CSV table of C-alpha atoms in Angstrom, one decimal:
chain,number,residue,atom,x,y,z
R,1,MET,CA,12.3,17.2,14.6
R,2,ILE,CA,8.5,16.9,14.8
R,3,SER,CA,6.9,14.4,12.3
R,4,ARG,CA,3.3,14.2,11.3
R,5,GLU,CA,1.0,11.2,11.9
R,6,PRO,CA,1.5,9.0,8.8
R,7,THR,CA,-2.1,9.3,7.5
R,8,LEU,CA,-1.9,13.1,7.6
R,9,GLU,CA,1.6,13.0,6.1
R,10,ARG,CA,0.3,11.1,3.1
R,11,MET,CA,-2.5,13.5,2.7
R,12,ALA,CA,-0.1,16.4,2.8
R,13,ILE,CA,2.1,14.8,0.1
R,14,ALA,CA,-1.0,14.0,-2.1
R,15,GLU,CA,-2.2,17.6,-1.8
R,16,ARG,CA,1.2,18.9,-2.6
R,17,VAL,CA,1.5,16.7,-5.7
R,18,LEU,CA,-2.0,16.5,-7.0
R,19,LEU,CA,-3.8,19.7,-5.9
R,20,GLU,CA,-1.6,22.7,-5.1
R,21,PRO,CA,0.4,22.9,-8.4
R,22,PHE,CA,-2.9,23.1,-10.3
R,23,GLY,CA,-4.7,25.6,-8.1
R,24,LEU,CA,-7.1,23.0,-6.7
R,25,GLY,CA,-8.2,22.9,-3.1
R,26,GLU,CA,-11.1,21.7,-0.9
R,27,THR,CA,-13.4,24.3,-2.4
R,28,ALA,CA,-12.9,22.9,-5.9
R,29,LEU,CA,-13.4,19.3,-4.8
R,30,ALA,CA,-16.6,20.2,-2.9
R,31,ARG,CA,-17.9,22.1,-6.0
R,32,ALA,CA,-17.3,19.2,-8.3
R,33,LEU,CA,-19.1,16.7,-5.9
R,34,ALA,CA,-22.0,19.1,-5.5
R,35,THR,CA,-22.3,19.4,-9.3
R,36,ILE,CA,-22.6,15.6,-9.6
R,37,ALA,CA,-25.2,15.5,-6.7
R,38,GLU,CA,-27.5,17.9,-8.4
R,39,HIS,CA,-29.2,14.8,-9.8
R,40,ARG,CA,-30.3,11.8,-7.8
R,41,ILE,CA,-27.4,9.4,-7.1
R,42,ASP,CA,-26.3,6.9,-4.5
R,43,ASP,CA,-22.6,7.8,-4.4
R,44,ALA,CA,-19.9,9.9,-6.0
R,45,ASP,CA,-16.2,10.2,-5.8
R,46,LEU,CA,-13.1,11.9,-7.3
R,47,TYR,CA,-9.9,9.9,-7.8
R,48,PHE,CA,-6.7,11.9,-8.4
R,49,GLN,CA,-3.5,10.1,-9.3
R,50,SER,CA,0.1,10.8,-10.3
R,51,THR,CA,2.3,7.9,-11.3
R,52,ARG,CA,6.0,8.0,-12.3
R,53,HIS,CA,7.4,4.7,-13.7
R,54,GLU,CA,10.9,3.8,-14.6
R,55,GLY,CA,12.1,0.5,-16.2
R,56,TRP,CA,15.5,-0.9,-17.3
R,57,SER,CA,16.2,-4.1,-19.2
R,58,LEU,CA,19.4,-6.1,-19.9
R,59,GLU,CA,20.0,-8.6,-22.6
R,60,GLU,CA,23.3,-10.2,-23.9
R,61,GLY,CA,25.2,-8.4,-21.2
R,62,ILE,CA,24.1,-5.0,-22.3
R,63,VAL,CA,21.4,-2.7,-20.8
R,64,LYS,CA,19.5,-2.3,-24.1
R,65,SER,CA,16.5,-0.2,-23.0
R,66,GLY,CA,15.3,2.2,-20.4
R,67,SER,CA,12.0,3.9,-20.0
R,68,PHE,CA,10.6,6.7,-17.9
R,69,SER,CA,7.0,7.8,-17.9
R,70,ILE,CA,4.7,10.2,-16.0
R,71,ASP,CA,0.9,9.9,-16.0
R,72,GLN,CA,-1.5,12.0,-14.0
R,73,GLY,CA,-5.2,12.8,-14.0
R,74,VAL,CA,-8.5,12.5,-12.3
R,75,GLY,CA,-11.4,10.1,-12.6
R,76,VAL,CA,-14.9,11.3,-11.7
R,77,ARG,CA,-17.6,8.8,-10.9
R,78,ALA,CA,-21.3,8.8,-10.0
R,79,VAL,CA,-23.2,5.7,-9.0
R,80,ALA,CA,-27.0,5.3,-9.1
R,81,GLY,CA,-28.4,1.9,-8.3
R,82,GLU,CA,-26.2,-0.5,-10.2
R,83,LYS,CA,-25.4,2.0,-12.9
R,84,THR,CA,-22.1,3.8,-13.0
R,85,ALA,CA,-21.3,7.0,-15.0
R,86,PHE,CA,-17.6,7.7,-15.3
R,87,ALA,CA,-15.4,10.3,-16.9
R,88,TYR,CA,-11.7,11.1,-16.6
R,89,SER,CA,-9.2,13.7,-17.6
R,90,ASP,CA,-5.4,13.8,-17.9
R,91,GLU,CA,-5.6,17.5,-17.3
R,92,LEU,CA,-5.7,18.6,-13.6
R,93,SER,CA,-7.6,21.9,-13.4
R,94,GLU,CA,-10.8,23.1,-11.9
R,95,ALA,CA,-12.3,23.5,-15.4
R,96,ALA,CA,-11.5,19.9,-16.4
R,97,LEU,CA,-12.8,18.7,-13.0
R,98,LEU,CA,-16.1,20.5,-13.3
R,99,ASP,CA,-16.5,19.4,-17.0
R,100,ALA,CA,-16.1,15.8,-15.9
R,101,ALA,CA,-18.5,16.3,-13.0
R,102,ARG,CA,-21.2,17.7,-15.4
R,103,THR,CA,-20.7,14.8,-17.7
R,104,VAL,CA,-21.3,12.1,-15.1
R,105,ARG,CA,-24.3,13.6,-13.3
R,106,THR,CA,-26.5,12.7,-16.3
R,107,ILE,CA,-26.6,9.1,-14.8
R,108,ALA,CA,-29.7,9.9,-12.8
R,109,ALA,CA,-32.8,7.7,-13.4
R,110,ALA,CA,-36.0,8.5,-11.7
R,111,GLY,CA,-37.0,6.2,-8.8
R,112,GLN,CA,-33.9,4.2,-8.8
R,113,ASN,CA,-31.7,6.2,-6.5
R,114,LYS,CA,-31.7,9.0,-3.9
R,115,ARG,CA,-30.5,12.5,-3.6
R,116,VAL,CA,-27.1,12.5,-1.8
R,117,LYS,CA,-26.2,15.4,0.3
R,118,VAL,CA,-22.6,16.4,-0.2
R,119,ALA,CA,-21.0,16.7,3.2
R,120,GLY,CA,-19.8,20.2,4.0
R,121,LYS,CA,-17.2,19.0,6.4
R,122,ARG,CA,-14.3,16.9,5.3
R,123,ARG,CA,-13.1,13.9,7.2
R,124,VAL,CA,-9.7,12.3,6.7
R,125,ALA,CA,-10.3,8.5,6.6
R,126,ALA,CA,-8.4,6.1,8.8
R,127,SER,CA,-5.8,4.1,6.9
R,128,ARG,CA,-3.0,1.5,7.4
R,129,VAL,CA,0.7,2.2,7.8
R,130,LEU,CA,2.1,-0.8,5.8
R,131,TYR,CA,5.0,0.9,3.8
R,132,ALA,CA,6.9,4.1,3.8
R,133,PRO,CA,6.0,6.9,1.4
R,134,THR,CA,9.3,6.3,-0.4
R,135,ASP,CA,10.1,7.4,-4.0
R,136,PRO,CA,11.8,4.2,-5.1
R,137,ILE,CA,13.0,5.7,-8.3
R,138,ALA,CA,15.3,8.0,-6.3
R,139,THR,CA,16.7,5.3,-4.1
R,140,LEU,CA,19.4,4.4,-6.6
R,141,ASP,CA,21.0,6.5,-9.3
R,142,SER,CA,21.2,5.4,-13.0
R,143,ALA,CA,24.7,3.9,-12.7
R,144,GLN,CA,23.7,1.8,-9.7
R,145,LYS,CA,20.6,0.5,-11.5
R,146,VAL,CA,22.7,-0.6,-14.5
R,147,ALA,CA,25.3,-2.2,-12.2
R,148,LEU,CA,22.5,-4.1,-10.4
R,149,LEU,CA,21.4,-5.7,-13.6
R,150,GLU,CA,24.9,-6.5,-14.6
R,151,ARG,CA,25.5,-8.2,-11.3
R,152,VAL,CA,22.4,-10.4,-11.9
R,153,GLU,CA,23.8,-11.4,-15.3
R,154,LYS,CA,27.2,-12.3,-13.9
R,155,MET,CA,25.7,-14.3,-11.1
R,156,ALA,CA,23.5,-16.3,-13.5
R,157,ARG,CA,26.4,-17.1,-15.9
R,158,ALA,CA,28.7,-18.0,-13.1
R,159,LYS,CA,26.2,-20.5,-11.7
R,160,ASP,CA,26.4,-23.0,-14.5
R,161,PRO,CA,28.2,-23.1,-17.9
R,162,ARG,CA,25.0,-24.4,-19.5
R,163,VAL,CA,23.5,-20.9,-19.1
R,164,VAL,CA,23.7,-19.3,-22.6
R,165,GLN,CA,21.5,-16.3,-22.3
R,166,VAL,CA,20.4,-14.0,-19.4
R,167,MET,CA,17.7,-11.4,-19.5
R,168,ALA,CA,17.0,-9.1,-16.5
R,169,GLY,CA,14.6,-6.3,-15.8
R,170,LEU,CA,14.3,-3.7,-13.1
R,171,ALA,CA,11.1,-1.6,-12.5
R,172,ALA,CA,10.3,1.1,-10.0
R,173,GLU,CA,7.0,3.0,-9.6
R,174,TYR,CA,6.0,6.0,-7.4
R,175,ASP,CA,2.2,6.3,-7.2
R,176,VAL,CA,0.4,9.1,-5.3
R,177,VAL,CA,-3.4,9.0,-5.0
R,178,LEU,CA,-6.1,11.1,-3.4
R,179,VAL,CA,-9.8,10.1,-3.0
R,180,ALA,CA,-12.6,12.6,-2.3
R,181,ARG,CA,-16.0,11.1,-1.7
R,182,ALA,CA,-19.4,12.8,-1.6
R,183,ASP,CA,-19.9,11.9,2.1
R,184,GLY,CA,-16.9,14.2,3.0
R,185,THR,CA,-14.3,11.4,3.3
R,186,ARG,CA,-10.9,12.3,2.1
R,187,ALA,CA,-8.1,9.7,1.8
R,188,ALA,CA,-4.7,9.5,0.3
R,189,ASP,CA,-1.9,7.1,-0.3
R,190,VAL,CA,1.7,7.2,-1.4
R,191,ARG,CA,2.6,3.8,-3.0
R,192,PRO,CA,6.2,2.7,-3.9
R,193,LEU,CA,6.5,-0.5,-5.9
R,194,VAL,CA,9.6,-2.2,-7.2
R,195,ARG,CA,10.4,-5.5,-9.0
R,196,VAL,CA,13.4,-7.4,-10.4
R,197,SER,CA,12.9,-10.1,-13.0
R,198,VAL,CA,15.3,-12.7,-14.2
R,199,THR,CA,15.0,-15.0,-17.2
R,200,VAL,CA,17.7,-17.5,-18.2
R,201,ILE,CA,18.1,-19.9,-21.1
R,202,ALA,CA,20.1,-23.0,-20.5
R,203,GLU,CA,21.4,-25.3,-23.3
R,204,GLN,CA,22.5,-28.9,-23.2
R,205,ASN,CA,23.0,-31.3,-26.1
R,206,GLY,CA,21.2,-29.0,-28.5
R,207,ARG,CA,18.2,-28.7,-26.1
R,208,ARG,CA,17.2,-25.3,-24.7
R,209,GLU,CA,15.0,-24.6,-21.7
R,210,VAL,CA,13.9,-21.4,-19.9
R,211,GLY,CA,13.7,-20.6,-16.2
R,212,THR,CA,12.4,-17.4,-14.5
R,213,GLY,CA,12.8,-15.8,-11.1
R,214,GLY,CA,12.3,-12.4,-9.4
R,215,GLY,CA,10.5,-10.5,-6.8
R,216,GLY,CA,9.8,-7.2,-5.2
R,217,GLY,CA,7.3,-5.2,-3.1
R,218,ARG,CA,6.5,-1.8,-1.7
R,219,PHE,CA,9.9,-0.4,-0.7
R,220,GLY,CA,13.1,1.1,-2.2
R,221,LEU,CA,15.6,-0.4,-4.6
R,222,GLY,CA,18.0,-0.9,-1.7
R,223,TYR,CA,16.0,-4.1,-0.9
R,224,PHE,CA,17.8,-5.8,-3.8
R,225,GLN,CA,21.1,-6.7,-2.1
R,226,ASP,CA,23.3,-9.4,-3.6
R,227,GLU,CA,21.9,-12.1,-1.3
R,228,ARG,CA,18.4,-11.3,-2.5
R,229,LEU,CA,19.4,-11.2,-6.2
R,230,ARG,CA,21.2,-14.5,-5.8
R,231,GLU,CA,17.9,-16.1,-4.6
R,232,TYR,CA,16.2,-14.9,-7.8
R,233,VAL,CA,19.1,-16.1,-10.0
R,234,ASP,CA,19.1,-19.5,-8.2
R,235,GLN,CA,15.4,-19.8,-8.8
R,236,ALA,CA,15.7,-19.0,-12.5
R,237,VAL,CA,18.8,-21.1,-13.2
R,238,ASN,CA,17.6,-24.1,-11.2
R,239,ALA,CA,14.3,-24.1,-13.1
R,240,ALA,CA,16.0,-24.0,-16.5
R,241,LEU,CA,18.5,-26.8,-15.5
R,242,THR,CA,15.7,-28.9,-14.1
R,243,ASN,CA,13.7,-28.6,-17.3
R,244,LEU,CA,16.7,-29.7,-19.3
R,245,GLU,CA,16.3,-33.1,-17.7
R,246,SER,CA,12.5,-33.2,-18.0
R,247,ARG,CA,10.6,-36.0,-19.7
R,248,PRO,CA,7.1,-35.8,-21.3
R,249,ALA,CA,4.4,-35.5,-18.6
R,250,PRO,CA,2.0,-38.4,-18.1
R,251,ALA,CA,-1.7,-37.7,-18.6
R,252,GLY,CA,-4.9,-38.8,-16.8
R,253,GLU,CA,-6.6,-38.3,-13.5
R,254,MET,CA,-4.2,-38.5,-10.6
R,255,THR,CA,-3.1,-37.2,-7.2
R,256,VAL,CA,-1.4,-33.8,-7.6
R,257,VAL,CA,0.7,-32.1,-5.0
R,258,LEU,CA,1.2,-28.3,-5.3
R,259,GLY,CA,4.3,-26.7,-3.9
R,260,PRO,CA,4.1,-23.7,-1.5
R,261,GLY,CA,4.2,-20.0,-2.5
R,262,TRP,CA,3.6,-19.1,-6.2
R,263,PRO,CA,1.5,-22.2,-7.0
R,264,GLY,CA,-1.1,-20.3,-4.9
R,265,VAL,CA,-1.8,-18.6,-8.3
R,266,LEU,CA,-4.1,-21.5,-8.9
R,267,LEU,CA,-6.0,-20.7,-5.8
R,268,HIS,CA,-6.2,-17.1,-6.8
R,269,GLU,CA,-7.7,-17.9,-10.2
R,270,ALA,CA,-9.8,-20.9,-9.5
R,271,VAL,CA,-11.3,-19.7,-6.2
R,272,GLY,CA,-10.4,-16.1,-5.5
R,273,HIS,CA,-12.1,-14.6,-8.6
R,274,GLY,CA,-15.2,-16.5,-7.8
R,275,LEU,CA,-15.4,-14.8,-4.4
R,276,GLU,CA,-15.4,-11.3,-5.8
R,277,GLY,CA,-18.6,-9.4,-4.9
R,278,ASP,CA,-19.7,-8.4,-8.4
R,279,PHE,CA,-19.9,-12.0,-9.7
R,280,ASN,CA,-21.8,-13.1,-6.6
R,281,ARG,CA,-24.3,-10.2,-6.6
R,282,LYS,CA,-25.1,-11.0,-10.2
R,283,GLY,CA,-25.3,-14.7,-9.5
R,284,SER,CA,-22.7,-15.6,-12.1
R,285,SER,CA,-20.2,-17.2,-9.7
R,286,THR,CA,-20.3,-20.8,-8.7
R,287,PHE,CA,-20.1,-19.5,-5.1
R,288,ALA,CA,-23.2,-17.3,-5.3
R,289,GLY,CA,-25.6,-17.7,-2.5
R,290,ARG,CA,-23.5,-20.2,-0.6
R,291,ILE,CA,-22.3,-18.3,2.4
R,292,GLY,CA,-22.4,-20.6,5.4
R,293,GLN,CA,-22.1,-23.7,3.3
R,294,ARG,CA,-19.2,-26.1,3.0
R,295,VAL,CA,-17.3,-25.3,-0.2
R,296,ALA,CA,-13.9,-26.9,0.6
R,297,ALA,CA,-12.4,-29.7,2.6
R,298,LYS,CA,-12.0,-29.3,6.4
R,299,GLY,CA,-8.8,-27.5,7.2
R,300,VAL,CA,-9.0,-25.2,4.1
R,301,THR,CA,-9.0,-21.6,5.3
R,302,VAL,CA,-8.6,-18.9,2.6
R,303,LEU,CA,-7.9,-15.2,3.3
R,304,ASP,CA,-7.6,-12.1,1.2
R,305,ASP,CA,-5.4,-9.8,3.2
R,306,GLY,CA,-4.4,-6.3,2.1
R,307,THR,CA,-2.7,-5.5,5.4
R,308,ILE,CA,0.6,-7.3,5.2
R,309,ALA,CA,3.5,-4.9,5.5
R,310,ASP,CA,5.5,-4.1,2.3
R,311,ARG,CA,3.8,-6.8,0.2
R,312,ARG,CA,3.1,-6.2,-3.5
R,313,GLY,CA,-0.6,-6.7,-3.1
R,314,SER,CA,-1.0,-4.6,0.1
R,315,LEU,CA,-2.5,-1.1,0.2
R,316,ASN,CA,-2.9,1.5,3.0
R,317,ILE,CA,-6.3,2.3,1.5
R,318,ASP,CA,-8.1,0.8,-1.4
R,319,ASP,CA,-8.9,3.0,-4.4
R,320,GLU,CA,-12.2,4.1,-2.9
R,321,GLY,CA,-10.6,5.4,0.3
R,322,HIS,CA,-11.4,2.5,2.6
R,323,ALA,CA,-8.7,1.0,4.8
R,324,THR,CA,-7.7,-2.5,3.6
R,325,GLN,CA,-8.7,-5.5,5.8
R,326,ARG,CA,-7.8,-9.1,6.6
R,327,ASN,CA,-10.8,-10.8,5.2
R,328,VAL,CA,-11.5,-14.5,6.0
R,329,LEU,CA,-13.3,-15.9,2.9
R,330,ILE,CA,-13.3,-19.6,3.6
R,331,GLU,CA,-12.8,-20.9,7.2
R,332,ASP,CA,-12.2,-24.6,7.8
R,333,GLY,CA,-14.0,-25.3,4.5
R,334,ILE,CA,-17.0,-23.1,5.2
R,335,LEU,CA,-17.7,-20.0,3.0
R,336,LYS,CA,-17.7,-16.9,5.2
R,337,GLY,CA,-17.9,-14.0,2.8
R,338,TYR,CA,-16.9,-12.2,-0.4
R,339,ILE,CA,-14.6,-9.4,-1.2
R,340,GLN,CA,-16.4,-6.1,-1.8
R,341,ASP,CA,-16.1,-2.6,-3.3
R,342,SER,CA,-18.6,0.1,-2.2
R,343,MET,CA,-21.2,-0.4,-4.9
R,344,ASN,CA,-21.5,-4.1,-4.7
R,345,ALA,CA,-21.4,-4.0,-0.9
R,346,ARG,CA,-24.3,-1.5,-0.8
R,347,LEU,CA,-26.4,-3.5,-3.3
R,348,MET,CA,-25.8,-6.7,-1.3
R,349,GLY,CA,-26.5,-5.1,2.1
R,350,VAL,CA,-23.0,-5.6,3.6
R,351,LYS,CA,-20.0,-3.5,4.3
R,352,PRO,CA,-17.1,-2.8,1.9
R,353,THR,CA,-14.0,-5.0,2.6
R,354,GLY,CA,-11.3,-2.6,1.4
R,355,ASN,CA,-11.1,-4.3,-2.0
R,356,GLY,CA,-12.3,-1.5,-4.3
R,357,ARG,CA,-9.4,-1.3,-6.8
R,358,ARG,CA,-8.7,0.2,-10.2
R,359,GLU,CA,-5.7,0.2,-12.6
R,360,SER,CA,-5.6,4.0,-12.8
R,361,TYR,CA,-7.6,7.2,-12.7
R,362,ALA,CA,-8.8,6.3,-16.1
R,363,HIS,CA,-10.6,3.2,-14.8
R,364,VAL,CA,-13.7,2.5,-12.6
R,365,PRO,CA,-13.1,0.5,-9.4
R,366,MET,CA,-14.4,-3.0,-8.9
R,367,PRO,CA,-13.9,-5.8,-6.3
R,368,ARG,CA,-10.3,-7.1,-6.7
R,369,MET,CA,-8.0,-9.3,-4.7
R,370,THR,CA,-5.0,-8.0,-2.7
R,371,ASN,CA,-2.9,-10.9,-1.2
R,372,THR,CA,-4.9,-14.1,-1.4
R,373,TYR,CA,-3.6,-17.2,0.3
R,374,MET,CA,-4.4,-20.4,2.2
R,375,LEU,CA,-3.3,-20.9,5.8
R,376,GLY,CA,-1.0,-23.8,6.6
R,377,GLY,CA,-1.8,-27.1,8.2
R,378,THR,CA,0.2,-29.6,10.2
R,379,ARG,CA,1.9,-31.9,7.6
R,380,SER,CA,5.5,-31.6,6.4
R,381,LYS,CA,6.3,-31.3,2.7
R,382,GLU,CA,8.3,-34.5,2.9
R,383,GLU,CA,5.4,-36.4,4.5
R,384,ILE,CA,3.0,-35.2,1.8
R,385,ILE,CA,5.3,-36.2,-1.0
R,386,ALA,CA,6.0,-39.6,0.7
R,387,SER,CA,2.2,-40.3,0.7
R,388,ILE,CA,2.0,-40.3,-3.1
R,389,LYS,CA,1.8,-43.7,-4.8
R,390,LYS,CA,1.7,-42.3,-8.3
R,391,GLY,CA,1.2,-38.6,-9.1
R,392,LEU,CA,2.5,-35.2,-10.0
R,393,TYR,CA,4.4,-32.7,-7.8
R,394,ALA,CA,4.0,-29.2,-9.3
R,395,THR,CA,6.3,-26.5,-7.9
R,396,ASN,CA,5.8,-23.6,-10.4
R,397,PHE,CA,3.2,-22.4,-12.8
R,398,GLY,CA,3.0,-20.4,-15.9
R,399,GLY,CA,-0.3,-19.1,-17.4
R,400,GLY,CA,-3.8,-20.2,-16.7
R,401,GLN,CA,-7.5,-19.6,-17.4
R,402,VAL,CA,-10.7,-19.9,-15.3
R,403,ASP,CA,-14.4,-19.7,-16.1
R,404,ILE,CA,-16.0,-17.9,-13.2
R,405,THR,CA,-19.5,-19.3,-13.8
R,406,SER,CA,-18.5,-22.9,-13.9
R,407,GLY,CA,-15.3,-22.7,-11.9
R,408,LYS,CA,-13.4,-24.7,-14.5
R,409,PHE,CA,-9.7,-24.0,-14.8
R,410,VAL,CA,-6.7,-24.9,-17.0
R,411,PHE,CA,-3.1,-24.2,-15.7
R,412,SER,CA,0.2,-25.0,-17.2
R,413,ALA,CA,3.0,-26.2,-14.8
R,414,SER,CA,6.3,-24.7,-15.7
R,415,GLU,CA,8.2,-26.9,-13.2
R,416,ALA,CA,6.9,-30.3,-12.1
R,417,PHE,CA,8.0,-33.8,-11.1
R,418,TRP,CA,6.7,-37.3,-11.5
R,419,VAL,CA,6.5,-39.2,-8.1
R,420,GLU,CA,6.1,-42.9,-7.5
R,421,ASN,CA,6.0,-44.7,-4.2
R,422,GLY,CA,6.7,-41.5,-2.3
R,423,LYS,CA,9.9,-40.7,-4.3
R,424,ILE,CA,10.5,-38.0,-6.8
R,425,GLN,CA,11.5,-39.8,-10.0
R,426,TYR,CA,12.3,-37.2,-12.6
R,427,PRO,CA,11.1,-33.7,-13.8
R,428,VAL,CA,8.4,-33.6,-16.4
R,429,LYS,CA,7.4,-31.0,-19.0
R,430,GLY,CA,4.1,-30.1,-20.6
R,431,ALA,CA,1.9,-30.9,-17.7
R,432,THR,CA,-1.5,-29.1,-17.7
R,433,LEU,CA,-3.8,-29.1,-14.7
R,434,ILE,CA,-7.5,-29.3,-15.6
R,435,GLY,CA,-10.3,-29.1,-13.1
R,436,ASN,CA,-13.0,-27.2,-11.3
R,437,GLY,CA,-11.9,-24.8,-8.5
R,438,PRO,CA,-14.7,-25.5,-6.0
R,439,GLU,CA,-14.4,-29.3,-6.6
R,440,ALA,CA,-10.6,-29.2,-6.3
R,441,MET,CA,-11.0,-27.5,-2.9
R,442,THR,CA,-13.2,-30.3,-1.6
R,443,ARG,CA,-10.5,-32.8,-2.7
R,444,VAL,CA,-7.7,-31.3,-0.6
R,445,SER,CA,-6.5,-34.2,1.5
R,446,MET,CA,-3.3,-33.0,3.1
R,447,ILE,CA,-2.2,-29.4,4.0
R,448,GLY,CA,1.4,-28.6,4.7
R,449,ASN,CA,2.9,-26.6,7.5
R,450,ASP,CA,5.0,-24.5,5.1
R,451,MET,CA,2.8,-21.7,4.0
R,452,GLN,CA,4.6,-19.2,1.9
R,453,LEU,CA,3.7,-16.0,0.0
R,454,ASP,CA,5.1,-15.5,-3.5
R,455,THR,CA,8.3,-13.4,-3.9
R,456,GLY,CA,6.3,-10.4,-5.2
R,457,VAL,CA,5.7,-10.8,-8.9
R,458,GLY,CA,1.9,-11.2,-9.3
R,459,VAL,CA,-0.3,-9.2,-11.7
R,460,CYS,CA,-4.0,-9.8,-11.9
R,461,GLY,CA,-6.2,-9.0,-14.9
R,462,LYS,CA,-9.9,-8.5,-14.8
R,463,ASP,CA,-12.1,-6.7,-17.4
R,464,GLY,CA,-9.1,-5.2,-19.1
R,465,GLN,CA,-7.6,-3.8,-15.9
R,466,SER,CA,-4.3,-5.0,-14.3
R,467,VAL,CA,-3.3,-4.5,-10.7
R,468,PRO,CA,-0.4,-5.9,-8.5
R,469,VAL,CA,-1.4,-8.8,-6.2
R,470,GLY,CA,0.1,-11.4,-4.0
R,471,VAL,CA,-0.6,-15.1,-3.7
R,472,GLY,CA,0.4,-17.9,-1.4
R,473,GLN,CA,-0.3,-21.3,0.0
R,474,PRO,CA,1.3,-24.3,1.8
R,475,THR,CA,2.2,-27.6,0.1
R,476,LEU,CA,-1.2,-29.2,-0.8
R,477,ARG,CA,-2.2,-32.7,-1.8
R,478,ILE,CA,-5.3,-32.7,-4.1
R,479,GLU,CA,-7.0,-35.9,-5.2
R,480,ARG,CA,-8.3,-36.8,-8.7
R,481,LEU,CA,-7.1,-33.8,-10.7
R,482,THR,CA,-6.9,-34.2,-14.4
R,483,VAL,CA,-3.5,-33.8,-15.9
R,484,GLY,CA,-3.1,-33.1,-19.5
R,485,GLY,CA,0.3,-34.3,-20.6
R,486,THR,CA,2.5,-35.1,-23.6
R,487,ALA,CA,3.2,-38.8,-22.8
């Protein structure tokens, strides 16, 4: 059997799904791009997408709901200077494509842009090979999906008699995209995405507490073998049982140790968003104009890496057709660069970094994170905890907010412990971390050797758009963080 090179195979799949059934081909794409370029612009692209999504949920031992959806369409964009004109259609046809192209070409403003020559020869862009072009929805049948959720429920109830309620969810998505740019670039991706989520409620002496777990990535549903499901169940049940024993959290300024893995969501929010190119081009980020300066303690190295195989935040290409990259944003405390889409990179005089992302064909791309994490150091977790005289050890987080301009953040810890004289004393509830992202990074005093990525559950929101992402970090000791508590 002769197989095609993966990039060409993905292109063939995309053409078969997005173009051929609707009578579209290279001639129609070139005609639409030429229509946009009749006025002066800097850039133009077409973004075709077809997404199939399936979800199942279990509650009270019964699979109570299931959903299946199909969405497809094309987004048409013209860029002139820093202005963007955008139109989209959920109809895939040459007439709809040309109508959208005529709509966006009106962006032109005299003297602000240039006439772009639409390339006559197409070029298939280079891309990564990070995951297989699998349709995850088809990797298990309906009975197997229901049985998977039922196993999760049985595992959770069997783990401890205090578990009184279990909710579990299973989601699978098959996403096919094709990008056609005015410079002749053509790129395609076939993106599987799956996730299992577990929520348990435990009760003891009339008190109820919640714990959550789960994970996933870019592969088929066969990934969720019993061993993996048991990890998610253990995570959820242990969190709920821990919180049953929790006491009110102390408040005040103190040493805080963050656990590895998912607590990297604080890094994502408090630092990552501030390193996105659009905020820095406009000067609204606290990191604007600071490349080459120290913005974090020595030893702090932060990356955004869309090239990690099978990860939730990884992509073979971004949503503008560029191959994703391993971008070093902060190295040993020094700011090295920002994450960029095409427009902001052009306006800032740098190259795109493979971070142009959009929620769907109905949205414009913007600079977005992929997998954002901090590299590990040399200290063991035990050594870091033992160094605390009095402080908080936070191992899991719920929601949070950040102000990009000031860098100020507020995060709620869903699982945390009070530590005295190097010993964990008891779990606490109601701890809220309050601080300033850039300042917090300068107060990192110990970096663990246990860097972990999260299990594959992250969703990032920006300007009303949501995209899947990954986060990660090692155990970190941070000095003088403000903890809002209930004690």
